[in-house]
Coordinates of C-alpha atoms in Angstrom, one line a residue:
X1 CA 39.2 -58.2 -42.5
X2 CA 37.5 -57.5 -38.7
X3 CA 35.7 -54.6 -39.2
X4 CA 33.6 -56.3 -42.0
X5 CA 32.5 -58.6 -39.3
X6 CA 31.5 -56.3 -37.3
X7 CA 30.1 -54.5 -40.2
X8 CA 27.7 -57.8 -41.4
X9 CA 26.9 -59.0 -38.3
X10 CA 25.1 -55.3 -37.6
X11 CA 24.0 -55.4 -41.5
X12 CA 22.1 -58.4 -40.0
X13 CA 21.5 -56.9 -37.1
X14 CA 19.1 -53.6 -38.2
X15 CA 17.8 -56.8 -40.6
X16 CA 16.7 -58.5 -38.3
X17 CA 15.5 -55.9 -35.2
X18 CA 13.3 -54.6 -38.5
X19 CA 11.8 -58.0 -39.3
X20 CA 10.4 -58.3 -35.4
X21 CA 8.1 -54.7 -35.8
X22 CA 7.3 -56.7 -38.6
X23 CA 6.6 -60.1 -36.0
X24 CA 3.0 -60.4 -33.9
X25 CA 3.0 -64.1 -32.8
X26 CA 5.1 -64.2 -29.7
X27 CA 7.7 -67.0 -31.2
X28 CA 7.9 -65.7 -33.9
X29 CA 9.1 -62.3 -31.6
X30 CA 10.6 -65.2 -29.8
X31 CA 12.9 -66.4 -32.7
X32 CA 13.7 -63.9 -34.2
X33 CA 14.5 -61.4 -30.5
X34 CA 17.4 -64.4 -29.8
X35 CA 18.5 -64.6 -33.7
X36 CA 19.1 -60.6 -32.6
X37 CA 21.1 -61.0 -29.2
X38 CA 22.9 -63.7 -31.2
X39 CA 24.3 -61.3 -34.0
X40 CA 24.5 -58.4 -31.3
X41 CA 27.2 -60.7 -29.8
X42 CA 28.4 -61.5 -32.4
X43 CA 29.0 -58.2 -33.9
X44 CA 30.5 -57.4 -30.2
X45 CA 33.7 -60.8 -30.1
X46 CA 34.2 -59.0 -34.0
X47 CA 34.4 -55.7 -32.3
X48 CA 36.9 -57.1 -30.2
X49 CA 38.7 -58.6 -31.8
X50 CA 39.3 -55.8 -34.2
X51 CA 40.1 -54.4 -31.0
X52 CA 43.0 -56.7 -30.4
X53 CA 44.9 -57.2 -34.5
X54 CA 45.0 -52.5 -33.7
X55 CA 46.9 -53.1 -30.5
X56 CA 49.6 -55.8 -31.3
X57 CA 49.8 -53.4 -35.1
X58 CA 50.3 -50.6 -32.6
X59 CA 52.5 -52.8 -30.3
X60 CA 54.0 -53.1 -33.9
X61 CA 54.8 -49.2 -35.2
X62 CA 56.2 -48.7 -32.1
X63 CA 59.0 -51.6 -31.6
X64 CA 60.1 -50.4 -34.7
X65 CA 60.4 -47.3 -34.3
X66 CA 62.4 -47.5 -30.9
X67 CA 64.7 -50.3 -32.6
X68 CA 64.9 -46.9 -36.2
X69 CA 66.1 -44.4 -33.3
X70 CA 68.1 -47.1 -32.0
X71 CA 69.8 -48.0 -35.2
X72 CA 70.2 -43.6 -36.5
X73 CA 72.0 -43.5 -32.3
X74 CA 74.4 -46.7 -33.4
X75 CA 74.6 -45.3 -36.5
X76 CA 76.2 -42.1 -35.3
X77 CA 78.9 -43.2 -31.8
X78 CA 79.6 -46.2 -34.6
X79 CA 81.9 -42.7 -36.8
X80 CA 83.7 -42.4 -33.7
X81 CA 85.7 -45.5 -34.1
X82 CA 88.1 -46.6 -36.5
X83 CA 89.8 -49.8 -36.7
X84 CA 93.6 -50.9 -34.9
X85 CA 95.1 -54.5 -35.5
X86 CA 97.5 -55.5 -32.9
X87 CA 99.1 -58.1 -34.7
X88 CA 98.2 -61.8 -34.9
X89 CA 94.6 -61.1 -36.3
X90 CA 94.2 -59.1 -32.9
X91 CA 91.3 -56.1 -33.7
X92 CA 89.9 -53.2 -31.7
X93 CA 88.1 -50.6 -32.8
X94 CA 89.8 -47.6 -30.8
X95 CA 88.2 -43.9 -29.9
X96 CA 90.1 -42.2 -33.0
X97 CA 91.9 -38.5 -31.9
X98 CA 88.6 -35.8 -31.9
X99 CA 85.6 -37.9 -31.2
X100 CA 86.4 -37.6 -27.7
X101 CA 82.9 -35.3 -26.8
X102 CA 84.1 -35.2 -23.5
X103 CA 85.3 -39.7 -23.2
X104 CA 88.8 -40.1 -23.1
X105 CA 90.3 -42.9 -25.2
X106 CA 89.3 -46.0 -25.1
X107 CA 88.3 -49.8 -27.2
X108 CA 86.1 -51.2 -28.1
X109 CA 85.8 -54.8 -29.2
X110 CA 85.6 -55.2 -33.1
X111 CA 82.9 -58.3 -32.4
X112 CA 80.4 -56.3 -30.5
X113 CA 81.2 -53.3 -32.3
X114 CA 79.9 -55.3 -35.7
X115 CA 76.8 -56.4 -33.1
X116 CA 76.0 -53.1 -33.4
X117 CA 77.4 -52.7 -29.3
X118 CA 80.3 -51.0 -27.8
X119 CA 81.8 -53.2 -25.6
X120 CA 84.0 -51.0 -23.6
X121 CA 87.3 -52.4 -23.2
X122 CA 88.7 -53.3 -19.8
X123 CA 92.5 -53.8 -19.1
X124 CA 94.1 -56.3 -16.8
X125 CA 97.3 -54.6 -17.4
X126 CA 100.9 -55.1 -19.5
X127 CA 103.3 -58.1 -19.5
X128 CA 107.2 -58.1 -19.6
X129 CA 107.1 -59.2 -22.9
X130 CA 104.9 -55.8 -24.0
X131 CA 101.4 -57.8 -24.9
X132 CA 98.2 -56.5 -22.8
X133 CA 95.9 -58.3 -21.5
X134 CA 92.6 -57.0 -22.3
X135 CA 88.8 -58.5 -21.5
X136 CA 86.0 -57.6 -23.1
X137 CA 83.1 -56.5 -20.7
X138 CA 80.2 -56.4 -22.7
X139 CA 80.7 -60.3 -24.1
X140 CA 83.3 -61.1 -21.9
X141 CA 85.8 -61.6 -25.0
X142 CA 89.3 -61.8 -23.7
X143 CA 92.8 -61.0 -26.6
X144 CA 95.9 -60.6 -26.2
X145 CA 96.9 -56.7 -27.6
X146 CA 100.2 -56.2 -28.8
X147 CA 102.2 -59.4 -29.2
X148 CA 103.6 -59.4 -32.8
X149 CA 104.4 -55.5 -33.0
X150 CA 107.0 -56.2 -35.2
X151 CA 105.9 -53.9 -38.8
X152 CA 102.7 -55.5 -38.4
X153 CA 101.7 -53.3 -36.4
X154 CA 99.2 -50.6 -38.4
X155 CA 95.6 -48.4 -37.6
X156 CA 93.3 -47.1 -39.4
X157 CA 94.5 -43.9 -39.0
X158 CA 98.4 -42.6 -39.0
X159 CA 101.7 -41.8 -36.0
X160 CA 98.8 -43.1 -33.8
X161 CA 99.6 -44.9 -30.6
X162 CA 96.2 -47.0 -29.6
X163 CA 98.5 -48.0 -26.1
X164 CA 99.0 -44.3 -25.1
X165 CA 95.8 -42.9 -27.2
X166 CA 98.2 -39.9 -29.3

């Protein structure tokens, strides 16, 4: 739309320049020169608006490309984690065996995982009851893990103890 305005203004300016060549009267010449200047300024303003619109579109494309890279990276990263049930409705995402890629065993916050980020869980230690208190370093959520271990303790993969990483 802005480009059309530029072209229209330039066409009008061209028409006025042709009309100036035919004008012999000084007053009429000044009027036509003023109209020509006005059309040139309008074309210039339209060009500036078109440039700003183009820059906004380029910025949006750059932002969307960055977001695509983030999503692709997260899609690959999240495949490394399995859902672990710690009983009493507490869940974490634990690093799957064979997916270490040089990292030690760790767990991440299931809530942060669903939000598309890797919230590392920091252990504040175990209680004599066997419960472990952990805190998500990303969202600040504090959880007690393993308080109801009984038969309800399950993992997303067999023979894997999320407390030892084996």
